[in-house]
N, CA, C and O atoms as a GROMACS GRO file, in nm:
protein
  264
    1PHE      N    1  14.557   3.970  14.530
    1PHE     CA    2  14.460   3.869  14.572
    1PHE      C    3  14.385   3.913  14.696
    1PHE      O    4  14.263   3.896  14.703
    2MET      N    5  14.455   3.969  14.795
    2MET     CA    6  14.391   4.013  14.918
    2MET      C    7  14.282   4.119  14.892
    2MET      O    8  14.176   4.112  14.953
    3PRO      N    9  14.306   4.216  14.805
    3PRO     CA   10  14.201   4.316  14.781
    3PRO      C   11  14.069   4.256  14.734
    3PRO      O   12  13.962   4.299  14.776
    4ILE      N   13  14.076   4.156  14.648
    4ILE     CA   14  13.955   4.092  14.598
    4ILE      C   15  13.880   4.024  14.712
    4ILE      O   16  13.757   4.031  14.719
    5ILE      N   17  13.953   3.958  14.798
    5ILE     CA   18  13.890   3.886  14.910
    5ILE      C   19  13.823   3.983  15.006
    5ILE      O   20  13.711   3.958  15.050
    6ILE      N   21  13.891   4.091  15.038
    6ILE     CA   22  13.833   4.189  15.131
    6ILE      C   23  13.704   4.247  15.073
    6ILE      O   24  13.604   4.261  15.144
    7ARG      N   25  13.707   4.281  14.947
    7ARG     CA   26  13.586   4.335  14.885
    7ARG      C   27  13.475   4.230  14.877
    7ARG      O   28  13.358   4.261  14.898
    8ARG      N   29  13.512   4.107  14.847
    8ARG     CA   30  13.413   3.999  14.837
    8ARG      C   31  13.339   3.982  14.970
    8ARG      O   32  13.217   3.967  14.972
    9TYR      N   33  13.413   3.984  15.080
    9TYR     CA   34  13.348   3.970  15.211
    9TYR      C   35  13.260   4.091  15.243
    9TYR      O   36  13.154   4.075  15.303
   10ARG      N   37  13.303   4.210  15.202
   10ARG     CA   38  13.218   4.329  15.223
   10ARG      C   39  13.089   4.316  15.143
   10ARG      O   40  12.981   4.344  15.194
   11ASP      N   41  13.101   4.274  15.018
   11ASP     CA   42  12.982   4.256  14.933
   11ASP      C   43  12.888   4.150  14.990
   11ASP      O   44  12.767   4.170  14.993
   12LYS      N   45  12.944   4.037  15.036
   12LYS     CA   46  12.862   3.931  15.094
   12LYS      C   47  12.787   3.979  15.218
   12LYS      O   48  12.674   3.938  15.243
   13ALA      N   49  12.852   4.067  15.294
   13ALA     CA   50  12.789   4.119  15.416
   13ALA      C   51  12.684   4.226  15.384
   13ALA      O   52  12.608   4.266  15.472
   14GLY      N   53  12.682   4.272  15.260
   14GLY     CA   54  12.582   4.372  15.219
   14GLY      C   55  12.617   4.514  15.260
   14GLY      O   56  12.528   4.598  15.273
   15PHE      N   57  12.746   4.541  15.280
   15PHE     CA   58  12.790   4.674  15.322
   15PHE      C   59  12.835   4.756  15.203
   15PHE      O   60  12.902   4.705  15.112
   16SER      N   61  12.800   4.882  15.203
   16SER     CA   62  12.863   4.977  15.112
   16SER      C   63  12.999   5.011  15.174
   16SER      O   64  13.024   4.978  15.290
   17GLN      N   65  13.085   5.076  15.098
   17GLN     CA   66  13.213   5.118  15.157
   17GLN      C   67  13.189   5.210  15.276
   17GLN      O   68  13.256   5.198  15.379
   18GLN      N   69  13.095   5.301  15.262
   18GLN     CA   70  13.070   5.396  15.371
   18GLN      C   71  13.019   5.324  15.496
   18GLN      O   72  13.062   5.357  15.607
   19GLN      N   73  12.931   5.229  15.480
   19GLN     CA   74  12.881   5.153  15.595
   19GLN      C   75  12.994   5.075  15.661
   19GLN      O   76  13.000   5.066  15.784
   20ALA      N   77  13.082   5.018  15.581
   20ALA     CA   78  13.194   4.941  15.635
   20ALA      C   79  13.290   5.030  15.713
   20ALA      O   80  13.334   4.993  15.822
   21VAL      N   81  13.325   5.145  15.658
   21VAL     CA   82  13.419   5.232  15.729
   21VAL      C   83  13.357   5.289  15.856
   21VAL      O   84  13.426   5.306  15.956
   22ASP      N   85  13.229   5.318  15.852
   22ASP     CA   86  13.162   5.367  15.973
   22ASP      C   87  13.163   5.261  16.082
   22ASP      O   88  13.189   5.291  16.198
   23ALA      N   89  13.134   5.137  16.045
   23ALA     CA   90  13.129   5.028  16.142
   23ALA      C   91  13.268   4.992  16.194
   23ALA      O   92  13.284   4.954  16.310
   24ALA      N   93  13.369   5.002  16.107
   24ALA     CA   94  13.505   4.963  16.145
   24ALA      C   95  13.584   5.076  16.209
   24ALA      O   96  13.686   5.053  16.274
   25GLY      N   97  13.536   5.199  16.191
   25GLY     CA   98  13.609   5.313  16.247
   25GLY      C   99  13.738   5.344  16.172
   25GLY      O  100  13.837   5.385  16.232
   26ILE      N  101  13.736   5.325  16.041
   26ILE     CA  102  13.853   5.355  15.958
   26ILE      C  103  13.814   5.457  15.853
   26ILE      O  104  13.696   5.487  15.835
   27SER      N  105  13.914   5.510  15.784
   27SER     CA  106  13.884   5.608  15.680
   27SER      C  107  13.842   5.538  15.552
   27SER      O  108  13.882   5.426  15.523
   28LYS      N  109  13.759   5.608  15.476
   28LYS     CA  110  13.715   5.553  15.349
   28LYS      C  111  13.832   5.536  15.254
   28LYS      O  112  13.838   5.440  15.177
   29GLY      N  113  13.926   5.628  15.260
   29GLY     CA  114  14.045   5.620  15.175
   29GLY      C  115  14.127   5.495  15.204
   29GLY      O  116  14.182   5.434  15.112
   30TYR      N  117  14.135   5.457  15.332
   30TYR     CA  118  14.211   5.337  15.368
   30TYR      C  119  14.142   5.212  15.314
   30TYR      O  120  14.208   5.125  15.257
   31LEU      N  121  14.011   5.202  15.333
   31LEU     CA  122  13.939   5.085  15.282
   31LEU      C  123  13.946   5.081  15.129
   31LEU      O  124  13.967   4.975  15.070
   32TYR      N  125  13.926   5.196  15.067
   32TYR     CA  126  13.933   5.203  14.920
   32TYR      C  127  14.070   5.158  14.872
   32TYR      O  128  14.081   5.079  14.778
   33GLY      N  129  14.175   5.208  14.936
   33GLY     CA  130  14.310   5.170  14.897
   33GLY      C  131  14.338   5.023  14.919
   33GLY      O  132  14.406   4.959  14.839
   34THR      N  133  14.283   4.968  15.027
   34THR     CA  134  14.302   4.826  15.056
   34THR      C  135  14.229   4.741  14.953
   34THR      O  136  14.284   4.641  14.906
   35GLU      N  137  14.109   4.779  14.918
   35GLU     CA  138  14.032   4.703  14.819
   35GLU      C  139  14.088   4.717  14.678
   35GLU      O  140  14.059   4.634  14.592
   36ARG      N  141  14.166   4.819  14.654
   36ARG     CA  142  14.225   4.841  14.522
   36ARG      C  143  14.371   4.793  14.515
   36ARG      O  144  14.433   4.798  14.409
   37GLY      N  145  14.424   4.748  14.628
   37GLY     CA  146  14.561   4.698  14.630
   37GLY      C  147  14.666   4.805  14.648
   37GLY      O  148  14.785   4.777  14.633
   38LYS      N  149  14.626   4.927  14.680
   38LYS     CA  150  14.722   5.036  14.702
   38LYS      C  151  14.775   5.034  14.845
   38LYS      O  152  14.889   5.074  14.869
   39ASP      N  153  14.694   4.989  14.939
   39ASP     CA  154  14.733   4.980  15.080
   39ASP      C  155  14.720   4.834  15.123
   39ASP      O  156  14.636   4.760  15.070
   40LEU      N  157  14.802   4.794  15.217
   40LEU     CA  158  14.794   4.658  15.272
   40LEU      C  159  14.725   4.663  15.407
   40LEU      O  160  14.755   4.749  15.490
   41ALA      N  161  14.635   4.571  15.428
   41ALA     CA  162  14.567   4.561  15.558
   41ALA      C  163  14.657   4.482  15.653
   41ALA      O  164  14.708   4.376  15.617
   42ASN      N  165  14.676   4.534  15.773
   42ASN     CA  166  14.751   4.459  15.872
   42ASN      C  167  14.658   4.361  15.942
   42ASN      O  168  14.537   4.361  15.916
   43VAL      N  169  14.711   4.279  16.028
   43VAL     CA  170  14.631   4.176  16.095
   43VAL      C  171  14.519   4.240  16.178
   43VAL      O  172  14.407   4.190  16.178
   44ASP      N  173  14.549   4.348  16.247
   44ASP     CA  174  14.446   4.414  16.327
   44ASP      C  175  14.328   4.460  16.240
   44ASP      O  176  14.212   4.448  16.279
   45MET      N  177  14.360   4.512  16.123
   45MET     CA  178  14.255   4.558  16.033
   45MET      C  179  14.175   4.441  15.979
   45MET      O  180  14.053   4.450  15.966
   46LEU      N  181  14.241   4.331  15.946
   46LEU     CA  182  14.168   4.213  15.899
   46LEU      C  183  14.073   4.161  16.005
   46LEU      O  184  13.961   4.121  15.974
   47VAL      N  185  14.117   4.161  16.130
   47VAL     CA  186  14.031   4.117  16.240
   47VAL      C  187  13.912   4.211  16.255
   47VAL      O  188  13.799   4.166  16.272
   48THR      N  189  13.937   4.340  16.248
   48THR     CA  190  13.829   4.439  16.260
   48THR      C  191  13.728   4.421  16.147
   48THR      O  192  13.607   4.418  16.172
   49LEU      N  193  13.776   4.409  16.024
   49LEU     CA  194  13.684   4.393  15.911
   49LEU      C  195  13.607   4.261  15.920
   49LEU      O  196  13.489   4.256  15.887
   50ALA      N  197  13.673   4.156  15.964
   50ALA     CA  198  13.605   4.028  15.979
   50ALA      C  199  13.490   4.040  16.079
   50ALA      O  200  13.381   3.989  16.055
   51ARG      N  201  13.515   4.108  16.188
   51ARG     CA  202  13.408   4.126  16.289
   51ARG      C  203  13.294   4.209  16.232
   51ARG      O  204  13.177   4.177  16.253
   52VAL      N  205  13.327   4.313  16.159
   52VAL     CA  206  13.224   4.397  16.098
   52VAL      C  207  13.141   4.314  15.999
   52VAL      O  208  13.019   4.330  15.990
   53TYR      N  209  13.207   4.226  15.924
   53TYR     CA  210  13.139   4.146  15.823
   53TYR      C  211  13.082   4.017  15.880
   53TYR      O  212  13.028   3.935  15.805
   54SER      N  213  13.093   3.999  16.011
   54SER     CA  214  13.038   3.882  16.081
   54SER      C  215  13.094   3.749  16.030
   54SER      O  216  13.020   3.653  16.009
   55VAL      N  217  13.224   3.747  16.010
   55VAL     CA  218  13.292   3.622  15.973
   55VAL      C  219  13.409   3.602  16.068
   55VAL      O  220  13.457   3.697  16.131
   56CYS      N  221  13.453   3.481  16.077
   56CYS     CA  222  13.570   3.447  16.158
   56CYS      C  223  13.694   3.505  16.089
   56CYS      O  224  13.712   3.485  15.969
   57PRO      N  225  13.779   3.575  16.164
   57PRO     CA  226  13.900   3.628  16.099
   57PRO      C  227  13.982   3.519  16.030
   57PRO      O  228  14.044   3.544  15.926
   58GLY      N  229  13.982   3.401  16.086
   58GLY     CA  230  14.055   3.291  16.024
   58GLY      C  231  14.002   3.255  15.887
   58GLY      O  232  14.078   3.208  15.801
   59ALA      N  233  13.874   3.276  15.865
   59ALA     CA  234  13.815   3.245  15.734
   59ALA      C  235  13.877   3.332  15.625
   59ALA      O  236  13.904   3.284  15.515
   60ILE      N  237  13.898   3.458  15.655
   60ILE     CA  238  13.960   3.550  15.556
   60ILE      C  239  14.102   3.505  15.529
   60ILE      O  240  14.146   3.499  15.414
   61LEU      N  241  14.175   3.474  15.635
   61LEU     CA  242  14.314   3.431  15.618
   61LEU      C  243  14.324   3.298  15.544
   61LEU      O  244  14.413   3.278  15.462
   62ASP      N  245  14.231   3.206  15.574
   62ASP     CA  246  14.231   3.077  15.505
   62ASP      C  247  14.212   3.095  15.356
   62ASP      O  248  14.279   3.028  15.277
   63VAL      N  249  14.123   3.183  15.316
   63VAL     CA  250  14.099   3.206  15.172
   63VAL      C  251  14.223   3.265  15.107
   63VAL      O  252  14.254   3.235  14.992
   64MET      N  253  14.295   3.350  15.181
   64MET     CA  254  14.416   3.412  15.125
   64MET      C  255  14.525   3.309  15.102
   64MET      O  256  14.603   3.321  15.008
   65VAL      N  257  14.531   3.208  15.187
   65VAL     CA  258  14.635   3.107  15.179
   65VAL      C  259  14.606   3.005  15.069
   65VAL      O  260  14.699   2.950  15.009
   66GLU      N  261  14.480   2.981  15.042
   66GLU     CA  262  14.442   2.878  14.943
   66GLU      C  263  14.489   2.911  14.804
   66GLU      O  264  14.465   2.835  14.711
   0.00000   0.00000   0.00000
């Protein structure tokens, strides 16, 4: 479920994977793995991605809990 949400927020923000990793300072492999469910994003990464995507970190977490 989390991978779908992370990708959905990236798509809404209009970022390609490369743009997202450049802005977040993470590897493309890590983002790809997170969006595919191979890697788990920790809280720090969720906060970083939320900031990159211009959303409140709590919004991402709220959607995951629903």
